[in-house]
Short mmCIF file of C-alpha atoms in Angstrom, two decimals:
data_model
loop_
_atom_site.label_atom_id
_atom_site.label_comp_id
_atom_site.label_asym_id
_atom_site.label_seq_id
_atom_site.Cartn_x
_atom_site.Cartn_y
_atom_site.Cartn_z
CA UNK M 30 7.56 -14.87 12.86
CA UNK M 31 4.28 -13.07 13.48
CA UNK M 32 3.04 -10.71 10.79
CA UNK M 33 1.58 -7.24 11.16
CA UNK M 34 -1.41 -7.34 13.48
CA UNK M 35 -4.23 -4.83 13.44
CA UNK M 36 -7.02 -4.57 15.96
CA UNK M 37 -9.91 -4.52 15.90
CA UNK M 38 -10.76 -6.14 12.56
CA UNK M 39 -14.19 -4.51 12.35
CA UNK M 40 -15.72 -1.41 13.88
CA UNK M 41 -19.06 0.32 13.58
CA UNK M 42 -19.24 3.89 14.86
CA UNK M 43 -21.73 6.72 14.75
CA UNK M 44 -21.07 10.08 13.11
CA UNK M 45 -19.39 12.48 15.49
CA UNK M 46 -17.72 9.77 17.57
CA UNK M 47 -14.00 9.12 17.66
CA UNK M 48 -12.13 5.89 17.07
CA UNK M 49 -8.69 4.47 17.83
CA UNK M 50 -7.10 1.74 15.73
CA UNK M 51 -4.05 -0.26 16.70
CA UNK M 52 -1.18 -1.76 14.73
CA UNK M 53 1.57 -4.06 15.98
CA UNK M 54 4.43 -4.29 13.48
CA UNK M 55 6.61 -7.27 12.72
CA UNK M 56 9.23 -7.76 15.42
CA UNK M 57 12.30 -5.67 14.62
CA UNK M 58 10.45 -3.31 12.28
CA UNK M 59 10.65 0.31 13.33
CA UNK M 60 8.62 2.03 10.63
CA UNK M 61 4.83 1.97 10.58
CA UNK M 62 2.75 3.59 7.84
CA UNK M 63 -1.02 3.97 7.72
CA UNK M 64 -3.25 3.93 4.63
CA UNK M 65 -6.93 4.41 3.94
CA UNK M 66 -8.43 2.14 1.27
CA UNK M 67 -11.75 2.96 -0.36
CA UNK M 68 -13.28 1.72 -3.64
CA UNK M 69 -13.27 5.21 -5.11
CA UNK M 70 -9.88 6.55 -4.00
CA UNK M 71 -7.84 3.37 -3.70
CA UNK M 72 -4.98 3.28 -1.19
CA UNK M 73 -4.13 6.68 0.23
CA UNK M 74 -1.21 7.45 2.50
CA UNK M 75 -2.10 8.87 5.93
CA UNK M 76 1.19 9.10 7.84
CA UNK M 77 4.38 7.27 8.70
CA UNK M 78 6.14 6.85 12.04
CA UNK M 79 9.67 5.84 12.80
CA UNK M 80 11.13 5.63 16.30
CA UNK M 81 8.09 7.41 17.78
CA UNK M 82 8.39 10.34 15.36
CA UNK M 83 6.02 11.20 12.55
CA UNK M 84 8.23 11.56 9.50
CA UNK M 85 5.66 12.20 6.82
CA UNK M 86 1.98 12.99 6.54
CA UNK M 87 -0.47 12.62 3.69
CA UNK M 88 -3.19 14.99 2.62
CA UNK M 89 -5.80 14.26 5.28
CA UNK M 90 -7.55 16.66 7.70
CA UNK M 91 -6.33 17.16 11.24
CA UNK M 92 -9.07 14.83 12.52
CA UNK M 93 -6.72 12.02 11.55
CA UNK M 94 -3.82 11.62 13.94
CA UNK M 95 -1.46 8.95 15.09
CA UNK M 96 1.34 8.04 17.40
CA UNK M 97 3.97 5.39 17.89
CA UNK M 98 5.17 3.87 21.13
CA UNK M 99 8.66 2.86 22.17
CA UNK M 100 7.93 -0.78 21.23
CA UNK M 101 7.05 0.43 17.67
CA UNK M 102 3.35 -0.32 18.08
CA UNK M 103 1.27 2.43 16.54
CA UNK M 104 -2.21 3.81 16.93
CA UNK M 105 -4.24 6.07 14.72
CA UNK M 106 -7.16 8.15 15.90
CA UNK M 107 -9.99 9.68 13.95
CA UNK M 108 -12.08 12.27 15.74
CA UNK M 109 -15.51 13.64 14.84
CA UNK M 110 -16.21 10.76 12.45
CA UNK M 111 -17.92 11.45 9.15
CA UNK M 112 -19.74 9.03 6.84
CA UNK M 113 -16.91 9.42 4.34
CA UNK M 114 -14.42 8.00 6.83
CA UNK M 115 -15.89 4.54 6.25
CA UNK M 116 -13.01 2.57 4.79
CA UNK M 117 -10.49 -0.19 5.29
CA UNK M 118 -7.57 1.19 7.29
CA UNK M 119 -4.32 -0.63 6.64
CA UNK M 120 -1.03 -0.33 8.38
CA UNK M 121 2.28 -1.49 6.99
CA UNK M 122 5.55 -2.05 8.76
CA UNK M 123 9.07 -2.08 7.39
CA UNK M 124 12.48 -2.46 8.92
CA UNK M 125 13.70 1.05 8.15
CA UNK M 126 10.99 2.68 6.06
CA UNK M 127 10.93 3.39 2.36
CA UNK M 128 13.66 6.00 2.61
CA UNK M 129 15.96 3.03 3.16
CA UNK M 130 14.13 1.06 0.46
CA UNK M 131 12.96 -1.83 2.59
CA UNK M 132 9.81 -3.81 1.88
CA UNK M 133 6.60 -2.89 3.61
CA UNK M 134 4.32 -5.65 4.91
CA UNK M 135 0.63 -4.96 5.39
CA UNK M 136 -1.70 -6.00 8.17
CA UNK M 137 -5.19 -7.39 7.52
CA UNK M 138 -6.71 -3.99 8.10
CA UNK M 139 -9.51 -2.59 10.22
CA UNK M 140 -12.84 -2.20 8.47
CA UNK M 141 -14.46 0.97 9.84
CA UNK M 142 -18.11 1.68 9.11
CA UNK M 143 -19.55 5.03 10.12
CA UNK M 144 -23.35 5.19 10.36
CA UNK D 5 3.09 15.92 -4.06
CA UNK D 6 3.62 12.62 -5.80
CA UNK D 7 0.97 11.43 -8.27
CA UNK D 8 0.86 7.87 -9.63
CA UNK D 9 -1.27 7.00 -12.65
CA UNK D 10 -1.99 3.32 -13.39
CA UNK D 11 -3.43 1.75 -16.54
CA UNK D 12 -5.51 -0.12 -17.40
CA UNK D 13 -8.08 -0.24 -14.62
CA UNK D 14 -9.27 -3.66 -15.83
CA UNK D 15 -7.32 -6.19 -17.85
CA UNK D 16 -8.70 -9.49 -19.11
CA UNK D 17 -6.30 -12.02 -20.67
CA UNK D 18 -6.47 -15.64 -21.70
CA UNK D 19 -4.76 -18.14 -19.43
CA UNK D 20 -1.22 -18.63 -20.65
CA UNK D 21 -0.97 -15.19 -22.27
CA UNK D 22 1.05 -12.27 -20.91
CA UNK D 23 -0.28 -9.27 -18.98
CA UNK D 24 1.27 -5.82 -18.79
CA UNK D 25 0.30 -3.07 -16.36
CA UNK D 26 1.79 0.41 -16.68
CA UNK D 27 2.32 3.23 -14.20
CA UNK D 28 3.68 6.75 -14.38
CA UNK D 29 4.84 8.91 -11.50
CA UNK D 30 5.42 12.62 -11.13
CA UNK D 31 8.11 13.10 -8.45
CA UNK D 32 11.59 12.65 -9.85
CA UNK D 33 12.86 12.18 -6.26
CA UNK D 34 10.96 8.88 -5.91
CA UNK D 35 13.47 6.06 -5.72
CA UNK D 36 11.53 2.92 -4.76
CA UNK D 37 8.74 1.29 -6.77
CA UNK D 38 6.94 -1.75 -5.34
CA UNK D 39 4.08 -3.73 -6.81
CA UNK D 40 1.38 -5.25 -4.62
CA UNK D 41 -1.19 -7.95 -5.32
CA UNK D 42 -4.46 -7.87 -3.42
CA UNK D 43 -6.92 -10.73 -3.57
CA UNK D 44 -10.51 -10.15 -2.57
CA UNK D 45 -10.84 -9.64 1.17
CA UNK D 46 -7.10 -9.98 1.78
CA UNK D 47 -4.22 -7.66 2.55
CA UNK D 48 -1.96 -6.27 -0.21
CA UNK D 49 1.12 -8.43 -0.64
CA UNK D 50 4.38 -7.34 -2.16
CA UNK D 51 5.18 -9.32 -5.31
CA UNK D 52 8.17 -7.44 -6.68
CA UNK D 53 9.93 -4.13 -6.25
CA UNK D 54 12.58 -2.10 -8.05
CA UNK D 55 14.90 0.66 -6.99
CA UNK D 56 15.83 3.68 -9.05
CA UNK D 57 19.36 2.47 -9.72
CA UNK D 58 18.04 -0.61 -11.57
CA UNK D 59 16.30 -0.73 -14.95
CA UNK D 60 14.78 -4.20 -14.82
CA UNK D 61 14.16 -6.96 -12.31
CA UNK D 62 12.75 -10.43 -12.85
CA UNK D 63 11.39 -13.08 -10.51
CA UNK D 64 10.16 -16.22 -12.29
CA UNK D 65 7.05 -15.20 -14.29
CA UNK D 66 7.04 -11.62 -13.01
CA UNK D 67 9.22 -8.78 -14.20
CA UNK D 68 9.28 -5.04 -13.62
CA UNK D 69 10.93 -2.39 -15.78
CA UNK D 70 11.70 1.19 -14.82
CA UNK D 71 12.37 4.16 -17.09
CA UNK D 72 13.53 7.01 -14.85
CA UNK D 73 13.79 9.52 -17.67
CA UNK D 74 10.19 9.00 -18.73
CA UNK D 75 9.06 8.39 -15.13
CA UNK D 76 7.24 5.20 -15.87
CA UNK D 77 7.44 1.61 -14.73
CA UNK D 78 5.63 -1.54 -15.79
CA UNK D 79 4.72 -4.95 -14.45
CA UNK D 80 4.91 -7.92 -16.80
CA UNK D 81 3.37 -11.29 -15.97
CA UNK D 82 4.05 -14.12 -18.39
CA UNK D 83 2.27 -17.47 -18.74
CA UNK D 84 -0.66 -16.21 -16.68
CA UNK D 85 -2.49 -18.65 -14.45
CA UNK D 86 -5.94 -18.52 -12.77
CA UNK D 87 -4.32 -17.71 -9.41
CA UNK D 88 -2.92 -14.51 -10.93
CA UNK D 89 -6.45 -13.06 -10.90
CA UNK D 90 -6.42 -10.18 -8.39
CA UNK D 91 -6.08 -6.42 -8.12
CA UNK D 92 -2.54 -5.17 -8.69
CA UNK D 93 -1.28 -1.86 -7.32
CA UNK D 94 1.84 0.00 -8.30
CA UNK D 95 3.39 2.46 -5.86
CA UNK D 96 6.15 5.03 -5.68
CA UNK D 97 8.02 6.23 -2.62
CA UNK D 98 7.11 9.73 -1.52
CA UNK D 99 10.19 11.73 -2.38
CA UNK D 100 13.74 10.59 -1.95
CA UNK D 101 14.08 11.18 1.76
CA UNK D 102 10.56 10.93 3.07
CA UNK D 103 8.66 7.74 3.81
CA UNK D 104 5.36 6.31 2.77
CA UNK D 105 4.03 5.20 -0.60
CA UNK D 106 1.76 6.79 -3.16
CA UNK D 107 -0.34 4.11 -4.85
CA UNK D 108 -1.92 3.87 -8.26
CA UNK D 109 -5.67 3.22 -8.39
CA UNK D 110 -5.17 -0.47 -9.13
CA UNK D 111 -5.68 -2.87 -12.04
CA UNK D 112 -8.20 -5.69 -11.81
CA UNK D 113 -6.55 -8.56 -13.67
CA UNK D 114 -8.91 -11.26 -14.86
CA UNK D 115 -7.50 -14.51 -16.21
CA UNK D 116 -9.95 -16.19 -18.60
CA UNK D 117 -9.76 -20.02 -18.67
#
């Protein structure tokens, strides 16, 4: 059974550009959550999608957005990139989402560097 | 919103000794508390979790305890081994009905040979 797949693994972007990251969940999982991991702030929750609907959003500016498709694959977009957006972006999938108390499995992450 | 505090930030123990990592949370509606292990350059991996209707759960050398009244939960690793060296994160579900996890800042566990 394939795990959570994130693409691309590495990205280098310039300030002011935008970027789109992709996450394919484990087959049968309908919930996808996104997290930003930095050395200073640790793992911070961005948003969670279930059946194409955003159910919860963390404390990030509107430049961070996401969506989920009918096959449960999810994308997140960051517009007008800032140096501080450099981080490892992780997605996690679960069968029903934490509200149903099911385990979340993480992808390998996308390492974004903004220069 | 939910706030999760984790201590200590670094923990060094002798191989074979026990390690304890503690977390507190602020939202009494949180009902799911997983622990993740992250090795350098790898993804976080779930090692154990506990739900709010349970006080303790054990899986071989790893155990987690939850005190809902005090809003704290702990990870206990016994008979530590070199492969236990990693960063450990505790997390709490965001509210009772919402989804997503709030993570602690992590504990770097170092097992001394």
